[in-house]
Amino acid sequence: MNIKPLLLALSLTILACKMSAPPELSPNTVVPTVTLIEYQEMELIGFIHFTVNTFTDKEWGYGDESPEIFNPSELDVEQWVKTAKAAGMKQLILTAKHHDGFCLWPSQYTEHSVKNSPYKEGKGDVVGEFVTACDKYGLKAGLYLSPWDRNHKDYGTQVYITYYKNQLKELLTQYGEINEIWFDGANGGDGYYGGANEIRKIDRDTYYGWEKIIAFVKDLQPQIKIFSDAGPDLHWIGNEKGFAGATFWSTINTDKLTIGASKTDYLNSGDPEGTQWIVGQCDVSIRPGWFYHSDQDSLVKTPQQLVDIYYKSVGRNALLLLNLPPDKRGLIHENDVKSLTEFKTIIDESLSTDLALGQNASANNFRLEHSKFLPSNTLDGDSTTYWATDDGVFPATLEIELKEKTTLDRIMIQEPIRLGQRVSQFEIDLMDANGWTTVFKGTTIGYKRILRIPEIKTSKVRLRILEANNTVAISKLGLFKSSTQENSQ
Ligand code: FUL
């Protein structure tokens, strides 16, 4: 029998199988929505803390401040937005109302607002100007509306909850699309409370009726992302230093969280068993305080400190929310602008040139030996393509071979998070004169992990994934040489 035609048919079938679309890698049970992926991709966003505190030199206003003191001499919201944009920020969040209860917009429900201030003779609306400026320069706008209100006479009763919802309605219906609303966890204590000057305690679990407030907000703006200690879309990282845990899962279990009373270490690490995908957000101020104080002009974080924070937030699978508090003029101070500008230059110098792009990648296994899952997908600069192994392959090893010996000290790894977060243990080896040397042992990767390793000249880098909760999939492995400015003082 002539088996040649049979063999030919068989080879053609194998080839056809390899060419045709393979079954998609099954996603994990918990995956982010497209909206949350887009949110995570912003990476760097900014905070603007500005209110009566800017003029009283306080961090927490008591609530008895006269609106008369809100009198910025050169308020320029476009300066805030342009400064943020130049630094690479994709969104700004403004304190529409802080704990003192003073409103930066002319709310119809209170006299404690800009409408009774000298600013534009009471005709100003800082929230409106802010949102317009964000739109003009292509930044998303977010608003902070403090649940705790030390001015309001009814704080602590249901009358105040109605007031709070009325204010949410004003903010979410009068200014177009708001990308994020920020619910702070500080709640209840002493305050002015319409002249009562007393301590008011609330039950953090029940007082606000968060479930209803969240539904109310989503009803007004379905695309909005809600931040709080407990999500539902974005959660606090558990400290105000801007650091996510070195192990950080985007999954978490909200049953274990209460706004204003969550365990900070749980927020800082996330939960591999978590039942919801909630993006981690690392908030920190460029100065010691959240509000501007002239005696902190010399205490602005250095570009190097900001870079360190960036590696511990964006580089650990979270977002960095950096606060830039305007001064009494209503401008972000020159010292803050200078530090921020240098920070941006350093980050660009360190992370813009990916030395691995287009180099050679190989792996101990790639799924179905199909081109959709090729190791080289990690080096193509396209975040939608990825390398994946067959099920159950551990360790999964990806090796990058550079055409020539190259000096590097930063490694960027990304998982295609639309399929979920998977990796829980990995190591990095570099080839030196003695063979492979392990230079980093890590746990989670997620959307983005950036590793700082001692500088080395090498032509081979290896990622070994030892443990994951599902089949391994990696969308990027980048190699960089950091700016010499990262460590200069
Ligand atoms: C905290 C507040 O008490 C601070 O004043 C600041 O707004 C910070 C971002 O959140 O809980």
Short mmCIF file of C-alpha atoms and ligand atoms in Angstrom, two decimals:
data_model
loop_
_atom_site.label_atom_id
_atom_site.label_comp_id
_atom_site.label_asym_id
_atom_site.label_seq_id
_atom_site.Cartn_x
_atom_site.Cartn_y
_atom_site.Cartn_z
CA MET A 1 0.00 0.00 0.00
CA ASN A 2 1.26 3.46 -0.81
CA ILE A 3 1.21 5.30 2.53
CA LYS A 4 2.57 8.57 1.10
CA PRO A 5 -0.89 10.12 0.46
CA LEU A 6 -1.94 9.06 3.96
CA LEU A 7 1.13 10.67 5.53
CA LEU A 8 0.56 13.79 3.50
CA ALA A 9 -3.06 13.98 4.64
CA LEU A 10 -1.97 13.42 8.24
CA SER A 11 0.66 16.19 8.07
CA LEU A 12 -1.84 18.55 6.49
CA THR A 13 -4.32 17.79 9.28
CA ILE A 14 -1.66 18.45 11.96
CA LEU A 15 -0.69 21.69 10.21
CA ALA A 16 -4.32 22.75 9.96
CA CYS A 17 -4.78 22.04 13.67
CA LYS A 18 -1.77 24.18 14.48
CA MET A 19 -2.98 27.01 12.28
CA SER A 20 -6.61 27.04 13.35
CA ALA A 21 -7.66 29.03 16.40
CA PRO A 22 -6.91 26.92 19.48
CA PRO A 23 -9.29 26.78 22.41
CA GLU A 24 -8.92 29.97 24.49
CA LEU A 25 -7.18 29.53 27.82
CA SER A 26 -10.02 29.30 30.35
CA PRO A 27 -10.24 32.35 32.58
CA ASN A 28 -10.12 32.09 36.36
CA THR A 29 -13.42 32.24 38.23
CA VAL A 30 -12.62 35.79 39.36
CA VAL A 31 -11.59 38.20 36.59
CA PRO A 32 -11.74 42.00 36.23
CA THR A 33 -14.34 43.75 34.11
CA VAL A 34 -13.11 45.58 31.00
CA THR A 35 -13.74 48.85 32.86
CA LEU A 36 -11.51 47.79 35.73
CA ILE A 37 -8.75 46.71 33.35
CA GLU A 38 -8.91 50.15 31.73
CA TYR A 39 -8.82 51.72 35.18
CA GLN A 40 -5.74 49.69 36.17
CA GLU A 41 -3.99 50.69 32.95
CA MET A 42 -4.04 54.34 34.09
CA GLU A 43 -1.35 53.33 36.62
CA LEU A 44 -0.63 56.86 37.92
CA ILE A 45 -3.36 59.24 39.11
CA GLY A 46 -3.44 62.32 41.31
CA PHE A 47 -5.25 63.74 44.32
CA ILE A 48 -6.04 67.40 44.97
CA HIS A 49 -6.67 68.21 48.64
CA PHE A 50 -7.94 71.76 48.77
CA THR A 51 -10.48 73.43 51.10
CA VAL A 52 -10.72 75.73 54.14
CA ASN A 53 -7.85 73.75 55.70
CA THR A 54 -5.54 75.27 53.09
CA PHE A 55 -6.26 78.65 54.71
CA THR A 56 -6.39 77.58 58.38
CA ASP A 57 -3.24 75.45 58.14
CA LYS A 58 -5.07 72.39 59.46
CA GLU A 59 -5.36 68.79 58.31
CA TRP A 60 -8.85 68.20 59.68
CA GLY A 61 -11.10 71.27 59.88
CA TYR A 62 -13.45 71.28 62.87
CA GLY A 63 -16.41 72.37 60.76
CA ASP A 64 -16.79 75.85 62.30
CA GLU A 65 -14.69 77.67 59.70
CA SER A 66 -16.25 80.72 58.13
CA PRO A 67 -16.63 80.35 54.35
CA GLU A 68 -15.08 83.85 54.22
CA ILE A 69 -11.62 82.36 54.73
CA PHE A 70 -11.74 80.46 51.45
CA ASN A 71 -10.02 83.09 49.33
CA PRO A 72 -7.40 81.78 46.88
CA SER A 73 -5.66 84.73 45.23
CA GLU A 74 -4.63 83.06 41.95
CA LEU A 75 -6.67 79.87 41.73
CA ASP A 76 -5.88 78.15 38.43
CA VAL A 77 -7.34 74.67 38.08
CA GLU A 78 -5.69 74.36 34.67
CA GLN A 79 -2.30 74.61 36.40
CA TRP A 80 -3.27 71.57 38.52
CA VAL A 81 -4.39 69.60 35.50
CA LYS A 82 -1.44 70.56 33.30
CA THR A 83 1.00 69.69 36.11
CA ALA A 84 -0.65 66.31 36.60
CA LYS A 85 -0.75 65.58 32.89
CA ALA A 86 2.91 66.47 32.41
CA ALA A 87 3.74 63.96 35.16
CA GLY A 88 1.90 61.20 33.30
CA MET A 89 -1.22 61.16 35.47
CA LYS A 90 -4.37 59.99 33.75
CA GLN A 91 -6.91 61.13 36.35
CA LEU A 92 -7.27 63.68 39.15
CA ILE A 93 -9.52 63.41 42.21
CA LEU A 94 -10.64 66.60 43.98
CA THR A 95 -11.85 66.90 47.58
CA ALA A 96 -15.29 68.31 46.73
CA LYS A 97 -15.98 68.12 50.47
CA HIS A 98 -13.52 67.13 53.23
CA HIS A 99 -14.38 66.30 56.85
CA ASP A 100 -15.00 70.01 57.65
CA GLY A 101 -18.07 69.89 55.42
CA PHE A 102 -17.11 72.92 53.30
CA CYS A 103 -18.27 72.38 49.71
CA LEU A 104 -16.17 73.46 46.74
CA TRP A 105 -19.35 73.67 44.68
CA PRO A 106 -22.42 75.83 45.41
CA SER A 107 -24.55 73.04 46.84
CA GLN A 108 -28.17 74.03 47.27
CA TYR A 109 -28.35 72.01 50.48
CA THR A 110 -25.91 74.02 52.63
CA GLU A 111 -24.61 77.51 53.21
CA HIS A 112 -21.21 76.06 54.08
CA SER A 113 -19.71 76.39 50.61
CA VAL A 114 -17.92 78.51 48.02
CA LYS A 115 -21.13 80.43 47.42
CA ASN A 116 -20.53 82.30 50.70
CA SER A 117 -16.82 82.82 50.10
CA PRO A 118 -15.01 85.75 48.50
CA TYR A 119 -13.90 83.46 45.68
CA LYS A 120 -15.38 84.98 42.50
CA GLU A 121 -17.67 86.90 44.84
CA GLY A 122 -19.56 83.75 45.67
CA LYS A 123 -20.19 82.91 42.01
CA GLY A 124 -17.38 80.37 41.73
CA ASP A 125 -17.69 76.61 41.41
CA VAL A 126 -14.34 74.88 41.89
CA VAL A 127 -15.80 71.43 41.14
CA GLY A 128 -17.22 72.69 37.84
CA GLU A 129 -13.97 74.41 36.85
CA PHE A 130 -12.03 71.29 37.81
CA VAL A 131 -14.12 68.89 35.73
CA THR A 132 -14.02 71.26 32.73
CA ALA A 133 -10.23 71.52 32.95
CA CYS A 134 -9.85 67.73 33.24
CA ASP A 135 -12.02 67.30 30.13
CA LYS A 136 -10.03 69.96 28.26
CA TYR A 137 -6.71 68.21 28.87
CA GLY A 138 -7.99 64.65 28.51
CA LEU A 139 -7.78 63.56 32.13
CA LYS A 140 -10.51 61.64 33.91
CA ALA A 141 -12.12 63.46 36.82
CA GLY A 142 -12.83 61.95 40.21
CA LEU A 143 -14.43 63.42 43.34
CA TYR A 144 -13.96 62.88 47.08
CA LEU A 145 -17.07 63.46 49.16
CA SER A 146 -16.27 62.89 52.82
CA PRO A 147 -18.97 60.82 54.52
CA TRP A 148 -17.95 62.36 57.87
CA ASP A 149 -19.15 65.96 58.07
CA ARG A 150 -18.09 67.97 61.14
CA ASN A 151 -20.15 70.97 60.08
CA HIS A 152 -23.55 69.45 59.57
CA LYS A 153 -25.96 69.75 62.50
CA ASP A 154 -27.65 66.44 61.72
CA TYR A 155 -24.53 64.31 61.38
CA GLY A 156 -25.25 61.04 63.14
CA THR A 157 -28.95 60.90 62.19
CA GLN A 158 -30.81 59.74 59.06
CA VAL A 159 -31.44 63.37 58.08
CA TYR A 160 -27.74 63.65 57.32
CA ILE A 161 -27.81 60.50 55.15
CA THR A 162 -30.49 62.15 53.00
CA TYR A 163 -28.30 65.28 52.83
CA TYR A 164 -25.29 63.17 51.83
CA LYS A 165 -27.28 61.50 49.05
CA ASN A 166 -28.56 64.85 47.83
CA GLN A 167 -24.99 66.03 47.55
CA LEU A 168 -23.97 62.89 45.69
CA LYS A 169 -26.83 63.53 43.31
CA GLU A 170 -25.68 67.10 42.68
CA LEU A 171 -22.11 65.98 42.00
CA LEU A 172 -23.10 63.07 39.80
CA THR A 173 -25.75 64.82 37.72
CA GLN A 174 -24.44 68.36 37.21
CA TYR A 175 -20.90 67.82 35.95
CA GLY A 176 -21.02 65.12 33.29
CA GLU A 177 -19.05 61.90 33.58
CA ILE A 178 -17.20 61.37 36.85
CA ASN A 179 -14.81 58.41 36.65
CA GLU A 180 -14.37 57.79 40.36
CA ILE A 181 -15.99 58.63 43.67
CA TRP A 182 -13.82 58.37 46.79
CA PHE A 183 -15.39 57.34 50.08
CA ASP A 184 -13.02 58.00 52.93
CA GLY A 185 -12.90 55.76 55.99
CA ALA A 186 -12.41 58.45 58.69
CA ASN A 187 -15.73 58.64 60.46
CA GLY A 188 -17.28 60.16 63.53
CA GLY A 189 -15.68 62.02 66.41
CA ASP A 190 -15.72 65.53 67.72
CA GLY A 191 -16.91 68.44 65.61
CA TYR A 192 -18.85 71.66 65.38
CA TYR A 193 -22.08 69.96 64.21
CA GLY A 194 -24.08 73.17 63.74
CA GLY A 195 -22.84 74.60 67.04
CA ALA A 196 -23.33 71.50 69.23
CA ASN A 197 -19.55 71.16 69.60
CA GLU A 198 -19.65 67.58 70.74
CA ILE A 199 -18.45 64.08 70.02
CA ARG A 200 -20.69 62.02 67.74
CA LYS A 201 -20.05 58.34 67.22
CA ILE A 202 -21.65 56.33 64.48
CA ASP A 203 -21.86 52.60 63.84
CA ARG A 204 -19.51 52.10 60.93
CA ASP A 205 -21.29 48.92 59.84
CA THR A 206 -24.78 50.31 59.65
CA TYR A 207 -24.98 54.12 59.79
CA TYR A 208 -24.42 55.03 56.14
CA GLY A 209 -26.23 52.07 54.61
CA TRP A 210 -23.37 51.66 52.17
CA GLU A 211 -25.11 49.08 50.03
CA LYS A 212 -27.88 51.53 49.25
CA ILE A 213 -25.49 54.41 48.69
CA ILE A 214 -23.41 52.31 46.29
CA ALA A 215 -26.55 51.31 44.35
CA PHE A 216 -27.66 54.97 44.31
CA VAL A 217 -24.29 56.09 42.90
CA LYS A 218 -24.20 53.34 40.25
CA ASP A 219 -27.71 54.24 39.24
CA LEU A 220 -26.66 57.84 38.62
CA GLN A 221 -23.43 56.91 36.80
CA PRO A 222 -23.17 53.21 35.90
CA GLN A 223 -19.57 53.51 34.63
CA ILE A 224 -18.25 55.16 37.82
CA LYS A 225 -15.63 53.41 39.92
CA ILE A 226 -16.28 53.49 43.66
CA PHE A 227 -13.33 53.62 46.05
CA SER A 228 -13.47 52.73 49.73
CA ASP A 229 -11.83 50.36 52.21
CA ALA A 230 -14.20 47.77 50.85
CA GLY A 231 -14.56 48.55 47.17
CA PRO A 232 -16.77 47.66 45.37
CA ASP A 233 -14.41 48.65 42.51
CA LEU A 234 -11.24 50.03 44.09
CA HIS A 235 -9.84 49.52 47.55
CA TRP A 236 -7.48 51.28 49.92
CA ILE A 237 -4.08 49.67 50.23
CA GLY A 238 -4.07 49.83 54.04
CA ASN A 239 -1.51 52.62 54.56
CA GLU A 240 -1.01 56.23 53.47
CA LYS A 241 2.59 55.69 52.39
CA GLY A 242 1.74 54.56 48.88
CA PHE A 243 3.01 50.98 49.30
CA ALA A 244 1.25 47.80 48.19
CA GLY A 245 2.45 44.52 49.69
CA ALA A 246 5.28 42.67 47.94
CA THR A 247 2.61 39.99 47.64
CA PHE A 248 -0.47 41.65 46.24
CA TRP A 249 -3.58 39.95 44.89
CA SER A 250 -6.24 41.96 43.05
CA THR A 251 -8.75 39.49 44.45
CA ILE A 252 -10.19 40.03 47.91
CA ASN A 253 -13.18 39.04 49.99
CA THR A 254 -15.43 41.98 50.89
CA ASP A 255 -17.17 39.99 53.63
CA LYS A 256 -13.98 40.57 55.58
CA LEU A 257 -14.05 44.36 55.03
CA THR A 258 -15.88 47.29 56.62
CA ILE A 259 -15.46 50.85 55.41
CA GLY A 260 -13.38 52.62 58.03
CA ALA A 261 -12.62 49.47 60.02
CA SER A 262 -10.83 47.01 57.77
CA LYS A 263 -7.70 45.08 58.65
CA THR A 264 -4.89 46.99 57.00
CA ASP A 265 -2.63 44.01 56.39
CA TYR A 266 -5.47 42.22 54.56
CA LEU A 267 -5.97 45.29 52.34
CA ASN A 268 -2.23 45.43 51.75
CA SER A 269 -1.87 41.88 50.43
CA GLY A 270 -5.27 41.10 48.91
CA ASP A 271 -6.41 37.49 49.08
CA PRO A 272 -5.57 34.62 46.72
CA GLU A 273 -8.92 33.08 47.75
CA GLY A 274 -10.76 36.38 47.22
CA THR A 275 -14.17 36.21 45.60
CA GLN A 276 -14.12 39.70 44.03
CA TRP A 277 -11.71 41.56 41.78
CA ILE A 278 -11.07 44.95 43.35
CA VAL A 279 -8.21 47.10 42.10
CA GLY A 280 -5.71 48.26 44.75
CA GLN A 281 -5.04 51.98 45.02
CA CYS A 282 -2.03 53.38 46.92
CA ASP A 283 -2.67 56.91 48.21
CA VAL A 284 0.15 59.11 49.45
CA SER A 285 0.89 62.82 49.60
CA ILE A 286 3.88 64.51 48.00
CA ARG A 287 4.21 66.36 51.32
CA PRO A 288 3.87 65.15 54.93
CA GLY A 289 0.32 66.57 55.07
CA TRP A 290 -2.64 66.04 52.77
CA PHE A 291 -3.27 69.81 52.75
CA TYR A 292 -0.79 72.57 51.97
CA HIS A 293 1.20 74.02 54.87
CA SER A 294 3.92 76.57 54.12
CA ASP A 295 6.18 75.09 56.80
CA GLN A 296 6.29 71.90 54.71
CA ASP A 297 7.72 73.62 51.62
CA SER A 298 11.11 72.12 52.40
CA LEU A 299 9.64 68.69 53.13
CA VAL A 300 8.34 67.85 49.66
CA LYS A 301 9.24 64.27 48.78
CA THR A 302 12.33 64.05 46.61
CA PRO A 303 12.10 62.66 43.06
CA GLN A 304 13.97 59.60 44.35
CA GLN A 305 11.41 59.04 47.12
CA LEU A 306 8.62 59.32 44.57
CA VAL A 307 10.36 56.82 42.31
CA ASP A 308 10.67 54.39 45.23
CA ILE A 309 6.93 54.78 45.91
CA TYR A 310 6.21 54.18 42.22
CA TYR A 311 8.07 50.85 42.31
CA LYS A 312 6.14 49.86 45.45
CA SER A 313 2.74 50.72 43.98
CA VAL A 314 2.60 50.57 40.18
CA GLY A 315 5.46 48.06 40.33
CA ARG A 316 3.42 45.86 42.68
CA ASN A 317 0.19 45.48 40.73
CA ALA A 318 -1.59 48.56 42.14
CA LEU A 319 -2.27 52.18 41.17
CA LEU A 320 -0.42 55.15 42.61
CA LEU A 321 -2.68 58.00 43.76
CA LEU A 322 -0.29 60.88 44.49
CA ASN A 323 -1.60 63.97 46.28
CA LEU A 324 -0.58 67.44 45.06
CA PRO A 325 -2.13 69.96 47.46
CA PRO A 326 -2.58 73.50 46.07
CA ASP A 327 -1.37 76.37 48.27
CA LYS A 328 -3.19 79.52 49.44
CA ARG A 329 -2.81 81.02 45.99
CA GLY A 330 -4.67 78.01 44.59
CA LEU A 331 -1.59 76.74 42.76
CA ILE A 332 0.52 73.62 43.13
CA HIS A 333 3.69 74.96 44.71
CA GLU A 334 6.89 75.32 42.66
CA ASN A 335 8.78 72.85 44.89
CA ASP A 336 6.15 70.17 44.30
CA VAL A 337 6.14 70.81 40.54
CA LYS A 338 9.93 70.54 40.43
CA SER A 339 10.05 67.25 42.31
CA LEU A 340 7.21 65.80 40.27
CA THR A 341 8.83 66.83 36.98
CA GLU A 342 12.13 65.21 37.94
CA PHE A 343 10.29 62.08 39.06
CA LYS A 344 8.65 61.81 35.63
CA THR A 345 12.01 62.28 33.85
CA ILE A 346 13.58 59.50 35.92
CA ILE A 347 10.70 57.07 35.37
CA ASP A 348 10.82 57.76 31.62
CA GLU A 349 14.57 57.27 31.48
CA SER A 350 14.36 54.07 33.50
CA LEU A 351 11.39 52.38 31.91
CA SER A 352 10.93 53.63 28.35
CA THR A 353 13.56 51.54 26.58
CA ASP A 354 12.70 47.86 26.77
CA LEU A 355 15.92 46.01 25.98
CA ALA A 356 14.06 42.72 25.50
CA LEU A 357 11.77 43.94 22.71
CA GLY A 358 12.17 41.75 19.63
CA GLN A 359 14.91 39.59 21.20
CA ASN A 360 14.77 35.82 21.29
CA ALA A 361 12.44 33.98 23.67
CA SER A 362 12.11 30.26 24.30
CA ALA A 363 10.27 28.17 26.88
CA ASN A 364 10.25 24.65 28.25
CA ASN A 365 6.67 24.37 26.99
CA PHE A 366 4.13 26.38 25.05
CA ARG A 367 0.51 25.49 24.85
CA LEU A 368 -0.47 23.05 22.08
CA GLU A 369 2.69 24.24 20.34
CA HIS A 370 0.40 26.83 18.82
CA SER A 371 1.58 30.27 17.66
CA LYS A 372 -1.12 31.92 19.77
CA PHE A 373 0.84 30.90 22.87
CA LEU A 374 4.41 31.47 21.69
CA PRO A 375 7.09 32.52 24.20
CA SER A 376 7.97 35.42 21.87
CA ASN A 377 4.53 36.93 22.58
CA THR A 378 6.08 38.23 25.80
CA LEU A 379 8.53 40.35 23.82
CA ASP A 380 6.27 41.80 21.11
CA GLY A 381 5.17 44.94 22.95
CA ASP A 382 1.52 43.90 22.54
CA SER A 383 -0.24 43.52 25.89
CA THR A 384 -3.03 41.40 24.40
CA THR A 385 -0.80 38.53 23.28
CA TYR A 386 0.72 36.11 25.75
CA TRP A 387 2.78 32.99 26.29
CA ALA A 388 0.92 30.12 27.95
CA THR A 389 1.91 26.58 28.84
CA ASP A 390 -0.06 23.39 28.70
CA ASP A 391 -2.06 22.72 31.84
CA GLY A 392 -0.11 21.72 34.93
CA VAL A 393 3.39 22.52 33.66
CA PHE A 394 5.55 23.57 36.65
CA PRO A 395 8.07 25.00 36.66
CA ALA A 396 7.14 27.00 33.58
CA THR A 397 10.36 28.45 32.26
CA LEU A 398 10.74 31.38 29.92
CA GLU A 399 14.23 32.21 28.69
CA ILE A 400 15.23 35.44 26.99
CA GLU A 401 18.39 35.47 24.95
CA LEU A 402 19.79 38.88 24.04
CA LYS A 403 21.84 39.31 20.88
CA GLU A 404 24.63 40.85 22.90
CA LYS A 405 25.59 41.21 26.53
CA THR A 406 23.49 44.00 27.95
CA THR A 407 23.55 45.95 31.22
CA LEU A 408 20.22 45.84 33.04
CA ASP A 409 18.78 46.25 36.53
CA ARG A 410 14.97 46.38 36.17
CA ILE A 411 12.63 43.61 35.07
CA MET A 412 8.97 44.14 34.22
CA ILE A 413 6.56 41.19 34.14
CA GLN A 414 2.86 41.23 33.29
CA GLU A 415 0.05 38.69 33.35
CA PRO A 416 -2.90 39.01 30.94
CA ILE A 417 -5.27 39.84 33.80
CA ARG A 418 -8.39 39.47 31.69
CA LEU A 419 -7.82 35.76 32.42
CA GLY A 420 -7.37 36.41 36.14
CA GLN A 421 -4.35 36.67 38.42
CA ARG A 422 -2.46 33.39 38.60
CA VAL A 423 1.21 33.37 39.58
CA SER A 424 2.01 32.90 43.27
CA GLN A 425 5.70 31.95 43.18
CA PHE A 426 8.45 32.78 40.72
CA GLU A 427 12.18 33.25 40.46
CA ILE A 428 14.47 35.18 38.14
CA ASP A 429 17.85 33.81 37.08
CA LEU A 430 20.56 35.61 35.16
CA MET A 431 23.43 34.01 33.31
CA ASP A 432 26.86 35.08 34.54
CA ALA A 433 30.36 33.64 34.32
CA ASN A 434 29.35 30.90 36.81
CA GLY A 435 26.17 29.89 35.01
CA TRP A 436 22.63 30.70 36.15
CA THR A 437 22.34 32.77 39.32
CA THR A 438 19.02 33.41 41.02
CA VAL A 439 18.68 37.15 41.63
CA PHE A 440 15.05 37.45 42.68
CA LYS A 441 12.44 35.29 44.39
CA GLY A 442 8.91 36.63 44.26
CA THR A 443 5.29 35.72 44.80
CA THR A 444 2.63 37.64 42.86
CA ILE A 445 2.84 39.38 39.46
CA GLY A 446 -0.64 40.51 38.37
CA TYR A 447 -1.20 43.39 35.96
CA LYS A 448 2.38 44.62 36.38
CA ARG A 449 5.34 43.76 38.56
CA ILE A 450 8.58 45.72 38.32
CA LEU A 451 11.63 44.20 39.97
CA ARG A 452 14.71 46.10 41.04
CA ILE A 453 17.78 43.89 40.85
CA PRO A 454 21.48 44.73 41.17
CA GLU A 455 22.95 45.94 37.88
CA ILE A 456 24.38 43.14 35.74
CA LYS A 457 25.72 42.66 32.23
CA THR A 458 24.26 39.52 30.77
CA SER A 459 22.85 37.99 27.63
CA LYS A 460 20.42 35.54 29.23
CA VAL A 461 17.52 36.05 31.61
CA ARG A 462 15.22 33.32 32.84
CA LEU A 463 11.82 33.49 34.52
CA ARG A 464 10.83 30.33 36.37
CA ILE A 465 7.26 30.12 37.56
CA LEU A 466 7.05 27.58 40.33
CA GLU A 467 3.46 27.94 41.45
CA ALA A 468 0.22 29.38 40.13
CA ASN A 469 -3.49 28.82 40.74
CA ASN A 470 -4.05 27.97 37.07
CA THR A 471 -2.16 27.42 33.83
CA VAL A 472 0.68 29.91 33.41
CA ALA A 473 0.11 32.90 31.10
CA ILE A 474 2.51 35.84 30.77
CA SER A 475 1.96 38.80 28.44
CA LYS A 476 5.20 40.71 28.92
CA LEU A 477 8.74 40.35 30.09
CA GLY A 478 10.64 43.63 29.79
CA LEU A 479 14.26 44.41 30.62
CA PHE A 480 15.52 47.88 31.48
CA LYS A 481 18.56 49.82 32.66
CA SER A 482 17.51 52.42 35.24
CA SER A 483 18.42 56.10 35.16
CA THR A 484 21.51 57.02 37.17
CA GLN A 485 19.28 59.66 38.78
CA GLU A 486 17.29 57.00 40.64
CA ASN A 487 19.83 56.83 43.42
CA SER A 488 21.30 60.33 43.39
CA GLN A 489 20.22 62.70 46.17
C1 FUL B 1 -7.87 60.17 55.21
C2 FUL B 1 -8.40 61.55 55.60
O1 FUL B 1 -8.71 61.62 56.98
C3 FUL B 1 -7.28 62.49 55.21
O2 FUL B 1 -7.52 63.80 55.63
C4 FUL B 1 -7.09 62.40 53.71
O3 FUL B 1 -8.21 62.92 53.06
C5 FUL B 1 -6.80 60.96 53.29
C6 FUL B 1 -6.70 60.78 51.81
O4 FUL B 1 -7.80 60.11 53.80
O5 FUL B 1 -8.56 59.15 55.74
#
